[in-house]
Amino acid sequence: MIDTAVSHTPTCKVVNLSPLRIPEIQRNPLAFLQRSVVEHGDFIHYPLGLWEVYQLNHPELIEHVLVTNQRNYSKNTVQYNTLAKITGRGLLTSDGHFWRRQRRMIQPAFHRQRVLGWGQTITNATQTMLHSWEPFVQTGQPLDIDEEMMAVTLNIVGEALLGLDLQAVANKLTHAVLVLLDYVVYRSQQLVALPLVVPTPRHRRFRKGLQMLDDLIDQAIRDHTQGKGNPDTILSQMLMAGDRETNERMTRDELRDEVITLLVAGHETAASGLTWLFYLLSQNPEVEEELVAEIDAVLNGRLPTTDDLPHLLAVERTIAEALRLYPPAWLITRRATAADTLLGASIPANALIIMSPYTMHRHPDFWQKPDQFYPDHFLPASEKTRPRYAYFPFGGGARLCIGDQFAKVEMGLVVTAVLQKYRLQLLPNHPVVADPLVTIRPRHGMMMTIHRR
Ligand code: HEM
């Protein structure tokens, strides 16, 4: 059956929010956003004293902010300002002229052809991980798949980005990135926080993590400039890139900010997507069987390569469906730089705009089975019936995720290689709770046992 999208244009509803509810919102922002759209609809205005907050949950509204009038919406929000404490003026958090210049310089490194060139790196990292699973297969000991996915995606992006000898530095890199992410989560949950110069244990850990990462990046830059580095890494591309309009090159600090941005943006997102995908497959064996049949038919036992991905269509649909139900980037925020009109409603300058792929992706007007794992949502006939911005796991418009192709290739190769060999089963009674941190993470990890096919 094909989806029939019954889209009615939403009108803006004003909802007064008691400040007493702020702790509840901080405790579980995802539950709050979901409840709000159920109770108040797809276009909500919360007048909060000096803050005018708008929650948008309709494809037309999202398209307006991300695409049609995107120049009016900046990233000057708590979400991005907090991230900027570790990513500086990197692509994810910068704005305006500076952002455009950086995007022009970095974009070529993410050209599809270049991304396909990372296939072997992805496959090697995955095979190393699968070998390390063997003792768990033999003993039946469970493994935290979330941790495994965090490690493998960090190895992949670390190698593609820096070409570091990961065996030597993987632990340092993982430690530094996790410490930084821990700080971002902590900081985003505090309404008022001490300045970073106050030497609390968390602040000291954070600064040490940042220093560790700085040192690794310096080492990689030195290797590259001395001709020792791999010339294909994203860092090499960035070192060589000059802006075609201004002929400028990036400074050391700009490079550092971009490298940290890509490490942070490119690792936990893909890891979260993969973890939830393996969870969903463990709960839906019929979907898993379909994938395994496709993988066996296409690969006939050999290791997957990027050339196989266009033939693994059920795999592709399943990944898209996992990113629908658990979009790693569950919250996208913007600040209106000038007043605007949104579907007839006036938006004042400085308004905070909140858009959640999580709630949009579960909207019953646009999805045939909103809360079920149903990869057929992504059959071409179904996709045609949906407005473009009913689905935006990678954002959209000029600020579309620069790593979307990288992530799709990475997820495709990792899932294929795992399913080809193993079946992952959720440990009975393991509590699965979606925690909306920087990405959506399983609060208690994802403990699974691994079984040979
Ligand atoms: C499943 C994996 C991923 C998801 C769901 C995801 C999601 C997103 C989203 C939603 C945005 C837009 C944020 C906004 O508009 O406010 C974004 C931006 C970005 N992503 Fe990703 N991402 C993923 C993987 C990656 C990877 C692998 C990389 C790099 C290796 C990456 C690098 C970036 C960067 C640099 C930006 C900022 C782009 C700009 O504004 O110019 N992402 N991502």
Coordinates of N, CA and C in Angstrom, one line a residue, residues 62-260:
I62 N 9.4 23.6 7.8 CA 10.8 23.2 7.9 C 11.5 23.7 6.6
E63 N 10.9 23.5 5.5 CA 11.5 23.9 4.2 C 11.7 25.4 4.2
H64 N 10.8 26.1 4.7 CA 10.9 27.6 4.8 C 12.2 28.0 5.5
V65 N 12.4 27.4 6.7 CA 13.5 27.8 7.5 C 14.8 27.3 7.0
L66 N 14.8 26.0 6.6 CA 16.1 25.4 6.2 C 16.5 25.8 4.7
V67 N 15.5 26.1 3.9 CA 15.8 26.2 2.5 C 15.4 27.6 2.0
T68 N 14.1 27.8 1.9 CA 13.6 29.0 1.2 C 14.1 30.3 1.7
N69 N 14.0 30.5 3.0 CA 14.5 31.7 3.6 C 15.7 31.5 4.6
Q70 N 16.5 30.5 4.2 CA 17.6 30.1 5.2 C 18.5 31.2 5.6
R71 N 18.7 32.2 4.7 CA 19.6 33.2 5.1 C 19.2 34.1 6.3
N72 N 17.9 33.9 6.6 CA 17.3 34.7 7.8 C 17.5 33.9 9.1
Y73 N 18.1 32.7 9.0 CA 18.1 31.9 10.2 C 19.5 31.5 10.5
S74 N 20.0 31.9 11.7 CA 21.4 31.7 12.0 C 21.5 30.5 13.0
K75 N 22.7 30.1 13.3 CA 23.0 29.1 14.3 C 23.3 29.7 15.7
N76 N 23.0 30.9 15.9 CA 23.3 31.5 17.2 C 22.3 31.1 18.2
T77 N 22.4 29.8 18.6 CA 21.4 29.2 19.6 C 22.2 28.5 20.7
V78 N 21.5 28.3 21.8 CA 22.2 27.6 22.9 C 22.9 26.3 22.4
Q79 N 22.1 25.5 21.6 CA 22.6 24.2 21.1 C 23.9 24.4 20.4
Y80 N 24.0 25.3 19.5 CA 25.3 25.4 18.7 C 26.3 26.2 19.4
N81 N 25.9 27.2 20.3 CA 26.9 27.9 21.0 C 27.6 27.0 22.0
T82 N 26.9 26.0 22.6 CA 27.5 25.0 23.5 C 28.5 24.1 22.7
L83 N 28.0 23.7 21.5 CA 28.9 22.8 20.7 C 30.2 23.6 20.3
A84 N 30.0 24.9 20.1 CA 31.1 25.7 19.6 C 32.2 25.8 20.7
K85 N 31.9 25.5 21.9 CA 32.9 25.5 23.0 C 34.0 24.4 22.6
I86 N 33.6 23.4 21.9 CA 34.7 22.4 21.5 C 35.0 22.5 20.0
T87 N 34.0 22.9 19.2 CA 34.3 22.9 17.7 C 34.7 24.3 17.2
G88 N 34.7 25.3 18.1 CA 35.2 26.6 17.7 C 34.3 27.2 16.6
R89 N 35.0 27.7 15.5 CA 34.3 28.2 14.4 C 34.2 27.2 13.2
G90 N 34.1 25.9 13.6 CA 34.0 24.9 12.5 C 32.7 25.0 11.8
L91 N 32.6 24.2 10.7 CA 31.4 24.2 9.8 C 30.1 24.1 10.5
L92 N 30.0 23.3 11.5 CA 28.7 23.0 12.1 C 28.1 24.2 12.8
T93 N 29.0 25.0 13.4 CA 28.5 26.1 14.3 C 28.7 27.5 13.7
S94 N 29.5 27.6 12.7 CA 29.8 29.0 12.2 C 28.6 29.4 11.3
D95 N 28.7 30.7 10.9 CA 27.6 31.3 10.1 C 28.1 32.2 9.0
G96 N 27.2 32.7 8.2 CA 27.5 33.8 7.3 C 28.6 33.6 6.3
H97 N 29.3 34.7 6.1 CA 30.4 34.8 5.1 C 31.5 33.7 5.4
F98 N 31.9 33.7 6.7 CA 33.0 32.8 7.1 C 32.6 31.3 6.9
W99 N 31.3 31.0 7.3 CA 30.9 29.6 7.0 C 30.9 29.3 5.5
R100 N 30.4 30.2 4.7 CA 30.4 29.9 3.2 C 31.7 29.7 2.7
R101 N 32.7 30.5 3.1 CA 34.1 30.3 2.6 C 34.6 28.9 3.0
Q102 N 34.4 28.5 4.3 CA 34.9 27.2 4.8 C 34.2 26.1 4.1
R103 N 32.9 26.2 3.8 CA 32.1 25.1 3.2 C 32.7 24.9 1.7
R104 N 32.9 26.1 1.0 CA 33.5 26.0 -0.3 C 34.8 25.3 -0.3
M105 N 35.6 25.5 0.7 CA 37.0 24.8 0.7 C 36.9 23.4 1.1
I106 N 35.9 23.0 2.0 CA 35.9 21.6 2.5 C 35.0 20.7 1.6
Q107 N 34.1 21.3 0.9 CA 33.1 20.5 0.1 C 33.8 19.5 -0.8
P108 N 34.9 19.9 -1.6 CA 35.5 18.9 -2.5 C 35.9 17.6 -1.8
A109 N 36.4 17.7 -0.6 CA 36.8 16.5 0.1 C 35.7 15.5 0.4
F110 N 34.5 16.0 0.2 CA 33.3 15.1 0.5 C 32.6 14.8 -0.8
H111 N 33.2 15.1 -1.9 CA 32.6 14.7 -3.2 C 32.4 13.2 -3.2
R112 N 31.3 12.8 -3.9 CA 30.9 11.3 -3.8 C 32.1 10.4 -4.2
Q113 N 32.8 10.8 -5.3 CA 33.9 9.9 -5.7 C 34.9 9.8 -4.6
R114 N 35.2 10.9 -3.9 CA 36.2 10.8 -2.9 C 35.7 9.9 -1.7
V115 N 34.4 10.1 -1.4 CA 33.8 9.3 -0.3 C 33.9 7.8 -0.6
L116 N 33.6 7.5 -1.9 CA 33.7 6.1 -2.3 C 35.1 5.5 -2.1
G117 N 36.1 6.4 -2.2 CA 37.5 6.0 -2.0 C 37.8 5.6 -0.6
W118 N 36.9 5.9 0.4 CA 37.1 5.5 1.7 C 36.5 4.1 2.0
G119 N 36.0 3.4 1.0 CA 35.3 2.1 1.2 C 36.2 1.1 1.9
Q120 N 37.5 1.1 1.4 CA 38.4 0.0 1.9 C 38.7 0.3 3.4
T121 N 38.9 1.6 3.7 CA 39.2 1.9 5.1 C 38.0 1.5 6.0
I122 N 36.8 1.7 5.5 CA 35.6 1.3 6.3 C 35.6 -0.2 6.5
T123 N 35.8 -0.9 5.3 CA 35.7 -2.4 5.4 C 36.8 -2.9 6.3
N124 N 38.1 -2.4 6.2 CA 39.1 -2.9 7.1 C 38.8 -2.7 8.6
A125 N 38.3 -1.5 8.9 CA 38.0 -1.2 10.3 C 36.9 -2.1 10.8
T126 N 35.9 -2.4 9.9 CA 34.8 -3.3 10.3 C 35.3 -4.7 10.5
Q127 N 36.2 -5.2 9.6 CA 36.7 -6.6 9.7 C 37.5 -6.7 11.0
T128 N 38.3 -5.7 11.4 CA 39.0 -5.7 12.6 C 38.1 -5.9 13.8
M129 N 37.0 -5.1 13.7 CA 36.0 -5.2 14.8 C 35.4 -6.6 14.9
L130 N 35.0 -7.1 13.7 CA 34.4 -8.4 13.7 C 35.3 -9.5 14.2
H131 N 36.6 -9.4 13.9 CA 37.6 -10.4 14.5 C 37.6 -10.3 16.0
S132 N 37.5 -9.1 16.5 CA 37.5 -8.9 18.0 C 36.3 -9.5 18.6
W133 N 35.2 -9.7 17.9 CA 34.0 -10.2 18.4 C 34.1 -11.8 18.6
E134 N 35.0 -12.4 18.0 CA 35.1 -13.9 18.0 C 35.0 -14.5 19.4
P135 N 35.8 -14.0 20.4 CA 35.6 -14.6 21.7 C 34.2 -14.5 22.3
F136 N 33.5 -13.4 21.9 CA 32.1 -13.2 22.4 C 31.2 -14.2 21.7
V137 N 31.5 -14.5 20.5 CA 30.6 -15.4 19.7 C 30.8 -16.8 20.4
Q138 N 32.1 -17.1 20.7 CA 32.3 -18.5 21.3 C 31.8 -18.7 22.7
T139 N 31.9 -17.6 23.5 CA 31.5 -17.8 24.9 C 30.0 -17.4 25.1
G140 N 29.4 -16.7 24.2 CA 28.0 -16.2 24.4 C 27.9 -15.0 25.3
Q141 N 29.1 -14.4 25.7 CA 29.1 -13.2 26.5 C 28.5 -12.1 25.7
P142 N 27.7 -11.2 26.4 CA 27.1 -10.1 25.6 C 28.1 -9.0 25.5
L143 N 27.9 -8.1 24.5 CA 28.8 -7.0 24.1 C 27.9 -5.8 24.0
D144 N 28.5 -4.6 24.4 CA 27.7 -3.4 24.3 C 27.9 -2.9 22.8
I145 N 26.9 -3.1 22.0 CA 27.0 -2.7 20.6 C 27.2 -1.2 20.4
D146 N 26.6 -0.5 21.3 CA 26.8 1.0 21.2 C 28.2 1.4 21.3
E147 N 28.9 0.8 22.3 CA 30.4 1.1 22.4 C 31.1 0.6 21.2
E148 N 30.8 -0.5 20.7 CA 31.4 -1.1 19.5 C 31.3 -0.1 18.3
M149 N 30.1 0.4 18.1 CA 29.8 1.3 17.0 C 30.5 2.6 17.2
M150 N 30.6 3.1 18.5 CA 31.3 4.4 18.7 C 32.8 4.2 18.3
A151 N 33.3 3.0 18.7 CA 34.7 2.8 18.4 C 35.0 2.7 16.9
V152 N 34.1 1.9 16.2 CA 34.5 1.7 14.8 C 34.3 3.0 14.0
T153 N 33.2 3.7 14.3 CA 33.0 5.0 13.5 C 34.1 6.0 13.8
L154 N 34.6 6.0 15.1 CA 35.7 6.9 15.4 C 37.0 6.5 14.7
N155 N 37.2 5.2 14.6 CA 38.4 4.7 13.9 C 38.3 5.1 12.4
I156 N 37.1 5.0 11.8 CA 36.9 5.2 10.4 C 37.1 6.7 10.1
V157 N 36.4 7.6 10.9 CA 36.5 9.0 10.6 C 37.9 9.5 10.9
G158 N 38.5 9.0 12.0 CA 39.9 9.4 12.4 C 40.8 9.1 11.3
E159 N 40.7 7.9 10.7 CA 41.6 7.5 9.6 C 41.4 8.3 8.3
A160 N 40.1 8.5 7.9 CA 39.8 9.2 6.7 C 40.2 10.7 6.9
L161 N 40.1 11.2 8.1 CA 40.3 12.6 8.3 C 41.8 12.9 8.5
L162 N 42.5 12.1 9.4 CA 43.8 12.4 9.7 C 44.8 11.4 9.2
G163 N 44.4 10.2 8.9 CA 45.3 9.2 8.4 C 46.3 8.8 9.6
L164 N 45.8 9.0 10.8 CA 46.7 8.6 11.9 C 46.9 7.1 12.0
D165 N 48.0 6.8 12.6 CA 48.2 5.4 12.9 C 47.3 5.0 14.0
L166 N 46.1 4.5 13.7 CA 45.1 4.4 14.7 C 45.4 3.4 15.8
Q167 N 46.2 2.4 15.4 CA 46.5 1.4 16.5 C 47.2 2.1 17.6
A168 N 48.0 3.1 17.3 CA 48.8 3.8 18.3 C 48.0 4.8 19.0
V169 N 47.1 5.5 18.4 CA 46.5 6.6 19.1 C 45.0 6.5 19.3
A170 N 44.4 5.3 18.9 CA 43.0 5.2 19.0 C 42.4 5.4 20.4
N171 N 43.1 4.9 21.4 CA 42.6 5.1 22.7 C 42.6 6.5 23.2
K172 N 43.7 7.2 22.8 CA 43.8 8.6 23.2 C 42.7 9.4 22.5
L173 N 42.5 9.1 21.2 CA 41.5 9.9 20.4 C 40.1 9.6 21.0
T174 N 39.8 8.3 21.3 CA 38.5 8.0 21.8 C 38.3 8.7 23.1
H175 N 39.3 8.6 24.0 CA 39.2 9.2 25.3 C 38.9 10.7 25.2
A176 N 39.7 11.4 24.3 CA 39.6 12.9 24.2 C 38.2 13.2 23.7
V177 N 37.7 12.5 22.6 CA 36.4 12.9 22.0 C 35.3 12.6 23.0
L178 N 35.4 11.5 23.8 CA 34.3 11.2 24.7 C 34.2 12.2 25.8
V179 N 35.4 12.7 26.3 CA 35.5 13.7 27.4 C 34.8 15.0 26.9
L180 N 35.1 15.3 25.6 CA 34.6 16.6 25.1 C 33.0 16.5 24.9
L181 N 32.6 15.3 24.4 CA 31.1 15.2 24.3 C 30.4 15.2 25.6
D182 N 31.1 14.5 26.6 CA 30.5 14.5 27.9 C 30.3 15.9 28.4
Y183 N 31.2 16.8 28.1 CA 31.1 18.2 28.6 C 30.0 18.9 27.9
V184 N 29.8 18.6 26.6 CA 28.8 19.3 25.8 C 27.4 18.9 26.3
V185 N 27.2 17.6 26.6 CA 26.0 17.1 27.2 C 25.7 17.8 28.5
Y186 N 26.7 17.8 29.4 CA 26.6 18.4 30.7 C 26.2 19.9 30.6
R187 N 26.9 20.6 29.7 CA 26.7 22.1 29.6 C 25.4 22.4 29.0
S188 N 24.9 21.5 28.1 CA 23.6 21.8 27.5 C 22.4 21.6 28.5
Q189 N 22.7 20.8 29.5 CA 21.7 20.6 30.5 C 21.7 21.6 31.7
Q190 N 22.7 22.5 31.7 CA 22.7 23.5 32.7 C 22.2 24.8 32.3
L191 N 21.3 25.4 33.0 CA 20.8 26.7 32.6 C 21.9 27.7 32.9
V192 N 22.5 27.6 34.1 CA 23.6 28.5 34.5 C 24.8 27.6 34.8
A193 N 26.0 27.9 34.2 CA 27.1 27.0 34.5 C 28.3 27.9 34.8
L194 N 29.2 27.4 35.6 CA 30.5 28.1 35.9 C 31.3 28.3 34.7
P195 N 32.0 29.4 34.6 CA 32.9 29.6 33.4 C 34.0 28.5 33.4
L196 N 34.5 28.2 32.2 CA 35.4 27.1 32.0 C 36.7 27.3 32.8
V197 N 37.0 28.6 33.1 CA 38.3 28.8 33.7 C 38.3 28.3 35.2
V198 N 37.1 28.1 35.7 CA 37.0 27.6 37.1 C 37.4 26.2 37.1
P199 N 38.5 25.8 37.9 CA 39.1 24.5 37.7 C 38.3 23.4 38.4
T200 N 37.0 23.1 38.0 CA 36.3 21.9 38.6 C 36.9 20.7 37.9
P201 N 36.7 19.5 38.5 CA 37.2 18.3 37.9 C 36.8 18.1 36.4
R202 N 35.5 18.4 36.2 CA 35.0 18.3 34.8 C 35.6 19.2 33.9
H203 N 35.8 20.5 34.3 CA 36.5 21.5 33.5 C 37.9 21.1 33.2
R204 N 38.6 20.5 34.2 CA 40.0 20.1 34.0 C 40.0 19.0 33.0
R205 N 39.1 18.0 33.1 CA 39.1 16.9 32.2 C 38.9 17.4 30.8
F206 N 37.9 18.4 30.7 CA 37.6 18.9 29.4 C 38.8 19.6 28.7
R207 N 39.5 20.4 29.5 CA 40.6 21.1 28.9 C 41.8 20.2 28.6
K208 N 41.9 19.1 29.4 CA 42.9 18.1 29.0 C 42.6 17.4 27.7
G209 N 41.3 17.0 27.6 CA 40.8 16.4 26.4 C 41.0 17.2 25.2
L210 N 40.8 18.5 25.3 CA 40.9 19.4 24.2 C 42.4 19.5 23.8
Q211 N 43.3 19.5 24.9 CA 44.7 19.6 24.6 C 45.2 18.4 23.9
M212 N 44.7 17.2 24.3 CA 45.1 15.9 23.7 C 44.8 15.9 22.2
L213 N 43.5 16.4 22.0 CA 43.1 16.5 20.6 C 43.9 17.4 19.8
D214 N 44.2 18.6 20.4 CA 45.1 19.6 19.7 C 46.4 19.0 19.4
D215 N 47.0 18.2 20.3 CA 48.3 17.6 20.0 C 48.2 16.6 18.9
L216 N 47.2 15.8 18.9 CA 47.0 14.8 17.8 C 46.9 15.5 16.4
I217 N 46.1 16.6 16.5 CA 45.9 17.3 15.2 C 47.2 18.0 14.7
D218 N 48.0 18.6 15.7 CA 49.2 19.2 15.4 C 50.2 18.2 14.8
Q219 N 50.2 17.0 15.4 CA 51.1 15.9 14.9 C 50.7 15.6 13.4
A220 N 49.3 15.4 13.2 CA 48.9 15.1 11.8 C 49.2 16.2 10.8
I221 N 49.1 17.5 11.3 CA 49.4 18.6 10.3 C 50.9 18.6 10.0
R222 N 51.7 18.3 11.1 CA 53.2 18.2 10.9 C 53.5 17.1 9.9
D223 N 53.0 16.0 10.1 CA 53.2 14.8 9.2 C 52.9 15.2 7.8
H224 N 51.7 15.8 7.6 CA 51.3 16.2 6.2 C 52.2 17.2 5.6
T225 N 52.6 18.2 6.4 CA 53.4 19.3 5.8 C 54.9 18.8 5.5
Q226 N 55.3 17.7 6.2 CA 56.6 17.1 6.0 C 56.5 16.0 4.9
G227 N 55.4 15.9 4.3 CA 55.2 14.9 3.2 C 55.1 13.5 3.7
K228 N 54.9 13.3 5.1 CA 54.8 11.9 5.6 C 53.4 11.4 5.6
G229 N 52.4 12.3 5.6 CA 51.0 11.9 5.7 C 50.4 11.4 4.4
N230 N 49.3 10.7 4.5 CA 48.6 10.2 3.4 C 48.0 11.4 2.6
P231 N 48.3 11.6 1.3 CA 47.8 12.8 0.6 C 46.3 12.7 0.4
D232 N 45.7 11.5 0.6 CA 44.2 11.4 0.3 C 43.3 11.8 1.5
T233 N 43.9 12.0 2.7 CA 43.1 12.3 3.8 C 42.3 13.6 3.7
I234 N 41.2 13.7 4.4 CA 40.4 14.9 4.4 C 41.3 16.1 4.8
L235 N 42.1 15.9 5.8 CA 43.0 16.9 6.3 C 43.9 17.4 5.2
S236 N 44.5 16.5 4.4 CA 45.4 16.9 3.3 C 44.6 17.8 2.3
Q237 N 43.4 17.3 2.0 CA 42.5 18.1 1.1 C 42.3 19.5 1.6
M238 N 42.1 19.6 3.0 CA 41.8 20.9 3.6 C 43.1 21.7 3.6
L239 N 44.2 21.1 3.8 CA 45.5 21.8 3.8 C 45.8 22.4 2.5
M240 N 45.5 21.7 1.4 CA 45.8 22.1 0.1 C 44.8 23.1 -0.5
A241 N 43.5 23.0 0.1 CA 42.4 23.8 -0.5 C 42.7 25.3 -0.3
G242 N 42.5 26.0 -1.4 CA 42.5 27.5 -1.3 C 41.0 27.9 -1.7
D243 N 40.6 29.0 -1.2 CA 39.2 29.4 -1.6 C 39.3 30.0 -3.0
R244 N 38.4 29.4 -3.9 CA 38.5 29.9 -5.3 C 38.1 31.3 -5.4
E245 N 37.3 31.9 -4.5 CA 37.0 33.3 -4.6 C 38.0 34.2 -4.1
T246 N 38.7 33.8 -3.0 CA 39.6 34.8 -2.3 C 41.1 34.3 -2.4
N247 N 41.2 33.0 -2.8 CA 42.6 32.4 -2.8 C 43.2 32.2 -1.4
E248 N 42.4 32.4 -0.4 CA 42.9 32.3 1.0 C 43.0 30.8 1.3
R249 N 43.9 30.5 2.3 CA 44.0 29.2 2.8 C 43.6 29.2 4.3
M250 N 43.3 28.0 4.8 CA 42.9 28.0 6.3 C 44.1 28.2 7.2
T251 N 43.9 28.9 8.3 CA 45.0 29.0 9.3 C 45.0 27.7 10.1
R252 N 46.0 27.6 10.9 CA 46.2 26.4 11.8 C 44.9 26.3 12.7
D253 N 44.5 27.4 13.3 CA 43.3 27.3 14.2 C 42.0 27.0 13.5
E254 N 41.9 27.5 12.3 CA 40.7 27.1 11.5 C 40.7 25.7 11.1
L255 N 41.9 25.2 10.8 CA 42.0 23.7 10.5 C 41.6 22.9 11.7
R256 N 42.2 23.3 12.8 CA 41.9 22.6 14.1 C 40.4 22.5 14.4
D257 N 39.7 23.7 14.2 CA 38.3 23.7 14.4 C 37.5 22.8 13.5
E258 N 38.0 22.8 12.2 CA 37.3 21.9 11.3 C 37.5 20.4 11.6
V259 N 38.7 20.1 12.0 CA 39.0 18.7 12.3 C 38.2 18.2 13.5
I260 N 38.2 19.1 14.5 CA 37.4 18.7 15.7 C 35.9 18.5 15.3

